[in-house]
XYZ file of C-alpha atoms in Angstrom:
551
model
C 24.077 -68.608 -21.258
C 22.760 -66.286 -18.601
C 23.723 -63.322 -20.703
C 21.971 -64.870 -23.696
C 18.853 -65.573 -21.665
C 18.706 -62.012 -20.359
C 19.066 -60.659 -23.892
C 16.262 -62.915 -25.060
C 14.028 -61.766 -22.236
C 14.724 -58.163 -23.109
C 13.921 -58.776 -26.768
C 10.730 -60.643 -25.861
C 9.645 -57.861 -23.526
C 10.514 -55.300 -26.214
C 8.368 -57.027 -28.835
C 5.510 -57.305 -26.365
C 5.795 -53.591 -25.653
C 5.688 -52.773 -29.365
C 2.490 -54.770 -29.850
C 0.903 -53.338 -26.692
C 1.913 -49.805 -27.679
C 0.405 -50.303 -31.154
C -2.889 -51.471 -29.614
C -2.876 -48.566 -27.162
C -2.346 -46.024 -29.961
C -5.198 -47.499 -31.991
C -7.431 -47.599 -28.925
C -6.559 -44.050 -27.997
C -7.435 -42.850 -31.479
C -10.799 -44.584 -31.340
C -11.751 -44.078 -27.705
C -10.104 -40.821 -26.774
C -10.577 -39.036 -30.105
C -14.146 -37.833 -29.443
C -13.209 -36.805 -25.914
C -10.275 -34.757 -27.204
C -12.429 -33.024 -29.808
C -15.037 -32.266 -27.162
C -12.443 -30.707 -24.911
C -10.991 -28.810 -27.880
C -14.389 -27.339 -28.691
C -14.545 -25.754 -25.244
C -11.154 -24.143 -25.750
C -11.608 -23.223 -29.422
C -10.225 -19.726 -30.123
C -13.120 -19.010 -32.492
C -15.547 -19.332 -29.597
C -13.407 -17.129 -27.357
C -13.142 -14.498 -30.094
C -16.888 -14.401 -30.603
C -17.532 -14.009 -26.876
C -15.103 -11.099 -26.759
C -16.712 -9.509 -29.809
C -20.197 -9.400 -28.303
C -19.328 -8.811 -24.612
C -22.908 -7.947 -23.672
C -26.427 -8.272 -25.060
C -27.556 -5.021 -23.437
C -28.321 -2.068 -25.690
C -27.707 1.548 -24.828
C -29.178 4.692 -26.321
C -28.523 8.418 -26.246
C -32.116 9.613 -26.247
C -35.517 8.868 -24.777
C -38.145 9.213 -27.488
C -40.984 9.503 -24.978
C -39.606 12.943 -24.037
C -39.691 14.468 -27.541
C -42.584 16.905 -27.886
C -42.849 16.279 -31.622
C -43.783 12.665 -30.851
C -46.546 13.663 -28.418
C -48.797 15.274 -31.036
C -52.023 13.698 -32.296
C -51.100 11.707 -35.393
C -53.737 11.302 -38.096
C -51.665 9.734 -40.883
C -48.482 7.824 -41.585
C -46.661 10.604 -43.483
C -47.241 12.852 -40.448
C -45.246 10.353 -38.363
C -42.447 10.344 -40.966
C -42.305 14.146 -40.874
C -41.873 14.003 -37.097
C -39.025 11.477 -37.434
C -37.061 13.430 -40.030
C -37.460 16.678 -38.084
C -34.575 15.258 -36.029
C -33.151 12.534 -38.284
C -32.899 14.911 -41.225
C -30.980 12.641 -43.624
C -32.537 9.290 -42.750
C -35.313 9.176 -45.358
C -33.059 10.379 -48.175
C -30.522 7.684 -47.261
C -33.152 4.986 -47.011
C -34.641 5.854 -50.402
C -31.302 4.858 -51.981
C -31.303 1.369 -50.489
C -32.556 -1.917 -51.922
C -35.131 -2.156 -49.121
C -36.849 0.873 -50.645
C -36.122 0.638 -54.370
C -36.193 -3.167 -54.653
C -33.510 -2.687 -57.300
C -29.958 -4.045 -57.122
C -27.942 -2.485 -59.925
C -27.222 -3.917 -63.355
C -25.869 -7.367 -64.132
C -22.990 -8.058 -66.561
C -25.426 -7.668 -69.499
C -26.574 -4.248 -68.316
C -30.015 -5.511 -67.239
C -31.503 -3.950 -64.104
C -31.722 -6.514 -61.266
C -34.088 -6.592 -58.302
C -37.667 -7.689 -57.733
C -38.967 -4.273 -58.772
C -37.035 -4.663 -62.044
C -36.386 -7.751 -64.180
C -35.363 -10.322 -61.561
C -37.502 -13.445 -61.289
C -38.107 -16.334 -58.919
C -40.280 -19.451 -59.100
C -42.586 -18.493 -56.235
C -44.732 -15.441 -57.074
C -42.397 -14.841 -60.045
C -42.257 -11.002 -60.253
C -43.322 -7.816 -58.494
C -44.065 -6.315 -61.931
C -42.319 -2.990 -61.383
C -44.351 -2.578 -58.162
C -47.589 -2.769 -60.158
C -48.476 -5.962 -58.322
C -49.883 -4.309 -55.205
C -50.028 -7.571 -53.265
C -46.232 -7.456 -53.009
C -46.313 -3.982 -51.467
C -47.510 -5.360 -48.128
C -43.786 -5.840 -47.452
C -42.674 -2.504 -48.893
C -41.620 -0.106 -46.087
C -44.040 2.635 -47.104
C -47.358 3.528 -45.512
C -50.035 1.037 -46.540
C -49.410 0.010 -50.145
C -48.045 3.366 -51.226
C -44.443 4.168 -52.032
C -44.283 7.926 -51.476
C -43.380 8.217 -47.793
C -41.243 5.952 -45.580
C -42.738 4.096 -42.639
C -39.721 4.376 -40.319
C -41.492 2.408 -37.605
C -41.968 -0.810 -39.547
C -38.274 -1.306 -38.753
C -37.823 0.879 -35.675
C -40.858 0.428 -33.422
C -40.867 -2.294 -30.782
C -44.663 -2.213 -30.528
C -46.795 -4.135 -33.021
C -49.698 -2.152 -34.417
C -51.885 -2.174 -37.522
C -51.144 1.348 -38.722
C -53.654 1.513 -41.558
C -56.512 0.277 -39.402
C -55.542 2.492 -36.441
C -55.446 5.727 -38.479
C -58.682 4.824 -40.263
C -60.500 4.119 -36.973
C -59.093 7.195 -35.237
C -60.190 9.555 -38.022
C -63.626 7.917 -38.280
C -64.266 8.145 -34.521
C -63.112 11.770 -34.453
C -65.638 12.646 -37.161
C -68.432 10.922 -35.246
C -67.381 12.498 -31.931
C -69.002 15.797 -32.935
C -72.392 14.168 -32.464
C -71.444 11.364 -30.070
C -69.039 12.185 -27.158
C -68.381 8.472 -26.507
C -66.665 8.277 -29.888
C -64.144 10.843 -28.626
C -63.099 8.464 -25.827
C -62.578 5.624 -28.317
C -60.574 7.950 -30.561
C -58.391 9.001 -27.615
C -57.690 5.349 -26.737
C -56.581 4.640 -30.293
C -54.425 7.788 -30.354
C -52.718 6.671 -27.142
C -51.810 3.368 -28.825
C -50.507 5.230 -31.883
C -48.359 7.550 -29.758
C -47.003 4.643 -27.716
C -45.949 2.883 -30.929
C -44.411 6.093 -32.298
C -42.382 6.613 -29.119
C -41.289 2.951 -28.769
C -38.264 3.463 -31.002
C -35.522 0.839 -31.076
C -32.889 -0.715 -33.288
C -34.536 -3.247 -35.638
C -35.431 -6.446 -33.778
C -35.973 -9.913 -35.225
C -39.719 -9.214 -35.025
C -39.304 -6.126 -37.210
C -37.156 -7.918 -39.794
C -39.195 -11.099 -39.580
C -42.512 -9.365 -40.275
C -41.407 -9.448 -43.917
C -38.482 -11.856 -44.217
C -40.106 -14.729 -42.300
C -43.137 -14.528 -44.596
C -41.576 -13.872 -48.025
C -43.264 -15.641 -50.916
C -46.720 -15.430 -49.401
C -46.488 -17.301 -46.095
C -44.510 -18.463 -43.098
C -41.265 -20.152 -44.179
C -42.240 -20.286 -47.852
C -38.994 -19.071 -49.395
C -35.806 -19.543 -47.448
C -36.221 -22.593 -45.249
C -33.820 -21.114 -42.684
C -36.010 -18.059 -42.035
C -39.453 -18.485 -40.482
C -41.531 -17.511 -37.463
C -39.916 -20.197 -35.298
C -36.971 -17.792 -35.033
C -39.078 -15.145 -33.284
C -38.811 -16.903 -29.954
C -36.954 -20.186 -29.654
C -34.129 -21.953 -27.888
C -30.581 -22.605 -29.071
C -31.583 -25.915 -30.670
C -33.152 -23.934 -33.537
C -30.532 -21.191 -33.910
C -27.567 -21.034 -31.540
C -26.937 -17.317 -31.931
C -30.551 -16.211 -31.492
C -31.824 -18.631 -28.838
C -33.642 -17.152 -25.865
C -31.458 -19.386 -23.676
C -28.296 -18.083 -25.355
C -27.048 -14.749 -26.706
C -30.495 -13.687 -28.040
C -29.003 -11.994 -31.110
C -31.137 -9.791 -33.298
C -30.600 -9.764 -37.060
C -28.593 -6.519 -36.963
C -25.907 -8.149 -34.820
C -24.552 -9.655 -38.063
C -26.404 -7.654 -40.712
C -24.689 -4.388 -39.862
C -25.545 -1.171 -41.676
C -24.003 1.853 -43.337
C -26.367 4.696 -44.204
C -29.283 2.257 -43.945
C -27.660 -0.238 -46.374
C -27.678 -3.690 -44.794
C -24.795 -6.083 -45.323
C -25.559 -9.559 -46.595
C -27.720 -8.949 -49.649
C -27.063 -11.209 -52.658
C -27.859 -10.355 -56.253
C -24.995 -9.547 -58.596
C -22.131 -9.233 -56.096
C -20.928 -11.295 -53.104
C -22.363 -10.511 -49.682
C -18.829 -9.641 -48.588
C -15.705 -8.705 -50.546
C -13.371 -10.078 -47.870
C -13.061 -12.833 -45.287
C -11.394 -10.792 -42.552
C -12.027 -11.197 -38.837
C -12.587 -8.285 -36.472
C -8.998 -8.731 -35.312
C -7.761 -7.924 -38.823
C -10.226 -5.081 -39.452
C -12.711 -4.113 -36.761
C -14.521 -1.634 -39.024
C -15.647 -4.215 -41.570
C -19.154 -5.700 -41.536
C -19.810 -8.772 -39.420
C -21.716 -10.692 -42.055
C -19.413 -13.718 -42.384
C -18.721 -16.396 -39.787
C -15.024 -15.478 -39.959
C -15.868 -11.935 -38.837
C -16.285 -13.107 -35.256
C -14.855 -16.635 -35.267
C -11.767 -16.161 -37.541
C -10.744 -18.498 -40.380
C -9.219 -20.998 -37.900
C -11.888 -21.166 -35.184
C -11.059 -24.621 -33.831
C -8.313 -25.589 -31.434
C -4.780 -25.464 -32.847
C -4.031 -28.760 -34.558
C -7.709 -29.613 -35.059
C -8.424 -31.259 -38.409
C -11.527 -29.084 -38.728
C -9.281 -26.035 -39.298
C -7.915 -27.734 -42.425
C -11.398 -27.583 -43.963
C -12.078 -23.848 -43.709
C -10.271 -22.906 -46.930
C -12.622 -25.120 -48.960
C -15.694 -25.808 -46.800
C -18.033 -23.085 -45.536
C -18.727 -23.087 -41.798
C -22.433 -23.490 -42.573
C -21.854 -26.811 -44.352
C -20.919 -28.465 -41.056
C -22.824 -26.318 -38.591
C -26.243 -26.347 -40.303
C -27.060 -30.061 -40.677
C -30.712 -29.422 -41.598
C -33.038 -26.493 -42.280
C -36.768 -25.991 -41.657
C -36.277 -27.799 -38.361
C -39.452 -26.496 -36.705
C -41.733 -25.131 -39.424
C -42.021 -26.674 -42.904
C -40.827 -24.834 -45.996
C -42.149 -24.896 -49.543
C -39.968 -27.070 -51.817
C -41.940 -27.030 -55.072
C -44.628 -24.951 -56.782
C -46.351 -25.980 -60.025
C -48.241 -23.081 -61.593
C -49.357 -25.208 -64.559
C -51.994 -27.005 -62.465
C -53.696 -23.796 -61.302
C -57.061 -22.608 -62.570
C -59.155 -25.626 -61.578
C -62.543 -24.981 -59.977
C -65.253 -26.916 -58.145
C -68.829 -25.998 -58.927
C -67.446 -23.037 -60.817
C -65.585 -21.669 -57.818
C -61.903 -21.637 -56.804
C -60.956 -24.080 -54.059
C -58.000 -25.205 -51.969
C -56.866 -28.359 -50.188
C -54.501 -29.044 -47.308
C -51.867 -31.758 -47.073
C -48.828 -32.499 -44.916
C -48.223 -30.311 -41.854
C -51.631 -28.685 -42.330
C -50.293 -26.601 -45.212
C -52.191 -25.858 -48.421
C -50.998 -28.220 -51.160
C -53.387 -26.977 -53.861
C -55.028 -23.642 -54.548
C -56.943 -22.780 -57.692
C -55.147 -19.429 -57.830
C -51.633 -20.882 -57.305
C -51.487 -24.525 -58.347
C -49.843 -27.502 -56.636
C -47.281 -27.068 -53.843
C -45.155 -29.393 -51.754
C -43.988 -28.682 -48.191
C -41.218 -30.447 -46.278
C -39.285 -30.015 -43.046
C -36.046 -31.093 -41.378
C -34.248 -31.190 -44.718
C -30.607 -31.745 -45.606
C -29.272 -28.955 -47.843
C -27.780 -29.461 -51.284
C -24.139 -28.438 -51.697
C -22.369 -26.336 -54.351
C -19.090 -24.490 -54.818
C -19.931 -20.859 -54.009
C -17.868 -17.658 -54.055
C -20.634 -15.421 -52.751
C -22.289 -14.534 -56.080
C -25.475 -15.918 -57.616
C -25.972 -16.236 -61.380
C -29.592 -15.235 -62.000
C -31.796 -15.118 -65.085
C -33.983 -12.107 -65.785
C -37.189 -11.658 -67.732
C -35.057 -10.521 -70.687
C -32.812 -13.596 -70.884
C -33.495 -16.354 -73.446
C -33.995 -19.874 -72.084
C -33.927 -23.441 -73.367
C -37.361 -24.875 -72.456
C -36.336 -28.417 -73.445
C -34.728 -28.945 -70.027
C -34.849 -27.662 -66.474
C -34.068 -23.925 -66.385
C -31.780 -22.767 -63.563
C -33.374 -19.465 -62.607
C -30.565 -18.903 -60.149
C -27.397 -20.865 -59.454
C -24.319 -20.415 -57.233
C -21.123 -19.206 -58.910
C -17.895 -20.895 -57.870
C -15.458 -23.717 -58.494
C -12.841 -25.769 -56.706
C -10.095 -23.721 -58.403
C -11.507 -20.390 -57.171
C -9.716 -19.406 -53.936
C -12.812 -17.494 -52.806
C -15.139 -20.469 -53.263
C -16.278 -22.781 -50.503
C -18.577 -25.806 -50.460
C -21.800 -24.188 -49.274
C -25.303 -25.462 -48.333
C -28.421 -24.415 -50.265
C -32.145 -24.903 -50.406
C -33.159 -25.687 -53.994
C -36.779 -24.826 -54.805
C -38.348 -26.478 -57.860
C -40.983 -24.727 -59.912
C -43.105 -24.949 -63.036
C -43.885 -21.517 -64.473
C -44.982 -19.843 -67.730
C -42.682 -18.895 -70.598
C -43.145 -17.279 -74.016
C -43.034 -19.974 -76.714
C -41.987 -17.523 -79.410
C -39.496 -15.264 -77.617
C -38.199 -18.135 -75.426
C -38.225 -15.972 -72.295
C -39.830 -16.463 -68.879
C -43.041 -14.516 -68.342
C -44.095 -12.215 -65.495
C -47.819 -12.615 -64.785
C -49.677 -9.909 -62.896
C -51.155 -11.803 -59.945
C -53.015 -9.479 -57.541
C -55.609 -6.778 -58.102
C -58.812 -6.843 -60.189
C -56.874 -7.587 -63.413
C -54.546 -10.096 -61.796
C -54.609 -13.866 -62.231
C -55.789 -14.439 -58.671
C -59.002 -12.585 -59.528
C -59.564 -13.710 -63.120
C -57.837 -17.126 -63.447
C -57.119 -15.914 -66.987
C -53.486 -16.646 -67.913
C -53.652 -14.775 -71.215
C -54.746 -11.523 -69.567
C -52.442 -11.888 -66.556
C -49.388 -12.517 -68.743
C -50.220 -9.650 -71.066
C -50.722 -7.174 -68.200
C -47.550 -8.375 -66.493
C -45.489 -7.881 -69.655
C -46.854 -4.367 -70.073
C -45.873 -3.425 -66.505
C -42.212 -4.119 -67.376
C -42.429 -2.961 -71.008
C -41.626 -6.455 -72.258
C -42.874 -8.193 -75.417
C -45.416 -11.012 -75.196
C -46.247 -13.095 -78.261
C -49.532 -14.368 -76.871
C -48.295 -17.984 -77.009
C -47.201 -19.545 -73.738
C -46.485 -22.845 -72.076
C -44.882 -23.986 -68.816
C -41.276 -24.945 -68.049
C -39.517 -26.559 -65.085
C -37.184 -24.272 -63.106
C -34.907 -24.293 -60.059
C -34.079 -21.469 -57.663
C -31.447 -21.517 -54.890
C -31.308 -19.945 -51.444
C -28.087 -20.032 -49.377
C -28.663 -21.787 -46.051
C -26.983 -19.663 -43.392
C -29.267 -18.920 -40.448
C -30.153 -22.101 -38.568
C -26.757 -22.791 -36.953
C -27.092 -25.862 -34.737
C -25.488 -26.488 -31.315
C -21.944 -27.881 -31.478
C -23.161 -31.353 -30.457
C -25.376 -31.530 -33.562
C -22.887 -30.633 -36.294
C -22.568 -32.772 -39.416
C -20.532 -35.879 -38.608
C -17.374 -36.598 -40.647
C -18.863 -39.859 -41.907
C -21.815 -38.072 -43.486
C -19.509 -36.585 -46.117
C -16.488 -38.900 -46.140
C -18.467 -41.927 -47.241
C -18.946 -43.808 -50.504
C -22.270 -43.988 -52.282
C -25.135 -41.677 -53.148
C -26.134 -41.185 -49.508
C -23.125 -39.001 -48.723
C -23.820 -35.287 -48.449
C -21.103 -34.475 -50.999
C -22.047 -37.210 -53.470
C -23.060 -34.721 -56.187
C -19.828 -32.717 -56.015
C -17.332 -34.122 -58.502
C -13.911 -33.268 -59.836
C -11.840 -33.674 -56.686
C -10.629 -36.398 -54.354
C -12.258 -36.762 -50.942
C -10.877 -39.338 -48.485
C -13.450 -41.957 -47.621
C -15.653 -40.992 -50.565
C -13.370 -41.617 -53.551
C -11.045 -44.410 -54.531
C -7.580 -43.289 -55.649
C -6.369 -45.966 -58.070
C -3.343 -47.776 -56.676
C -3.020 -45.449 -53.672
C -5.897 -47.027 -51.711
C -4.787 -50.687 -52.067
C -1.142 -49.752 -51.518
C -2.104 -47.858 -48.371
C -4.042 -50.793 -47.000
C -1.210 -53.139 -48.010
C 1.214 -50.966 -46.041
C -1.032 -50.975 -42.957
C -1.708 -54.717 -43.087
C 1.959 -55.427 -43.853
C 3.050 -53.404 -40.829
C 0.683 -55.294 -38.540
C 1.755 -58.675 -39.957
C 5.436 -57.680 -39.729
C 5.152 -56.640 -36.082
C 3.214 -59.823 -35.282
C 5.736 -62.119 -37.041
C 8.592 -60.298 -35.335
C 6.997 -60.938 -31.936
C 6.281 -64.575 -32.711
C 9.810 -65.057 -33.996
C 11.243 -63.653 -30.809
C 9.135 -66.043 -28.761
C 10.589 -69.044 -30.612
C 14.104 -67.601 -30.417
C 13.798 -67.094 -26.697
C 12.581 -70.619 -26.294
C 15.583 -72.023 -28.166
C 17.986 -69.837 -26.159
C 16.560 -71.177 -22.911
C 17.212 -74.699 -24.096
């Protein structure tokens, strides 16, 4: 009997241990899981790799431009500055004139149509640059003033902000007046000193240089992209981890590397990158992808997050929202433009102090702190041109990501989707390209018929004279506002049932937590519940058995 009692005690203790162990495992998974992932983040190899790749934020140079005699002359015009630059950098202007930053052209699409804003590409903001005939667009062209003959090297390479057109105009005017008024000579000398300081303050492009155009594309701060605006000029890591003044303080060229003045990362007809290699695999490749510095398995070995990287873009988790500081434009309805009050154009302001109606532009909607929309994306955008036929009976996708679940190069990627209403030709069934600025532009005349006719002529396109308006969408990849690691998208925001999940619109594949899998889900739960019940009954049975053995 003693032996039997001891065996019963052992069995009872064993069953208790099983139950306790089961509870401990469950508790550990719930309680310790977040702690483990937090610790893993600190030891993630992707973070270590990136820190090794950058090493230092300090820049070094091989020349001091303040010592070059050619930069100490009295400059009276922009082209004179360019001539001084290329007297040393002999090939720079020729190289730059071949790039998309200068030509605004991006090669032909699969139909042989020239792409680029200076060609037949369109958007649903200001629609077209009309073969550079729309001079309002040239404020962002890197020439002098609104001319396209000579390159303004310093719009990208000077660290000093200056209004070049105004400075040259004032300097020349004061010099003319100095012949009769000596005080004008002193003013002219002061202006020339500022010009020379700007000419000699040469640097690699900074975020201020790039942002002077890219933060304000579409006619204002944050209009186009949503993840590019003036808040990125000087901010902390909460806005953009990589560029925060309390972090690494990256400039744009840290990732957008160059070759003969061609910047990596431009999207039109081809992917921004033809590979997904890290610097370990090929240290001469561009650094435009996250994998370049962080590798394709950036998280700690064994982390579930590493299992996502073959199908989910890093940005989908690490950019939970865009337009976090400044609002971005989310819709633009040109069909409501042209209204006047007392015979004069007018404008009104709405949310965030932004203009929500202008007679010359129509109705606009601004929003901030927005969740992106998600699409399969292999790096290429399918875009319509002014030559492509459309179906005006529905919403026209002016641009749309290319990709699918079956494409090994595709990832689930975040986008801003801008909605527009813009003019189209009712006869030719093509989108139209109105001329907007200048004395013959719509902003001066509020005459759609004339603006559309002049715009068509600038691109040598037909216009029937009959037009109406159609709804359109235009996409922008969301890639710049990377959030701190503590603010990444939570698992439950995607792996959840219902329309509120971030991935609710993506169909055609099974996602745990979001989709039901026929018999698999109930069988799985039956197995879990059965295991718990079985362990519990086993323990209870042992208790009764032990009691009988004692008797």
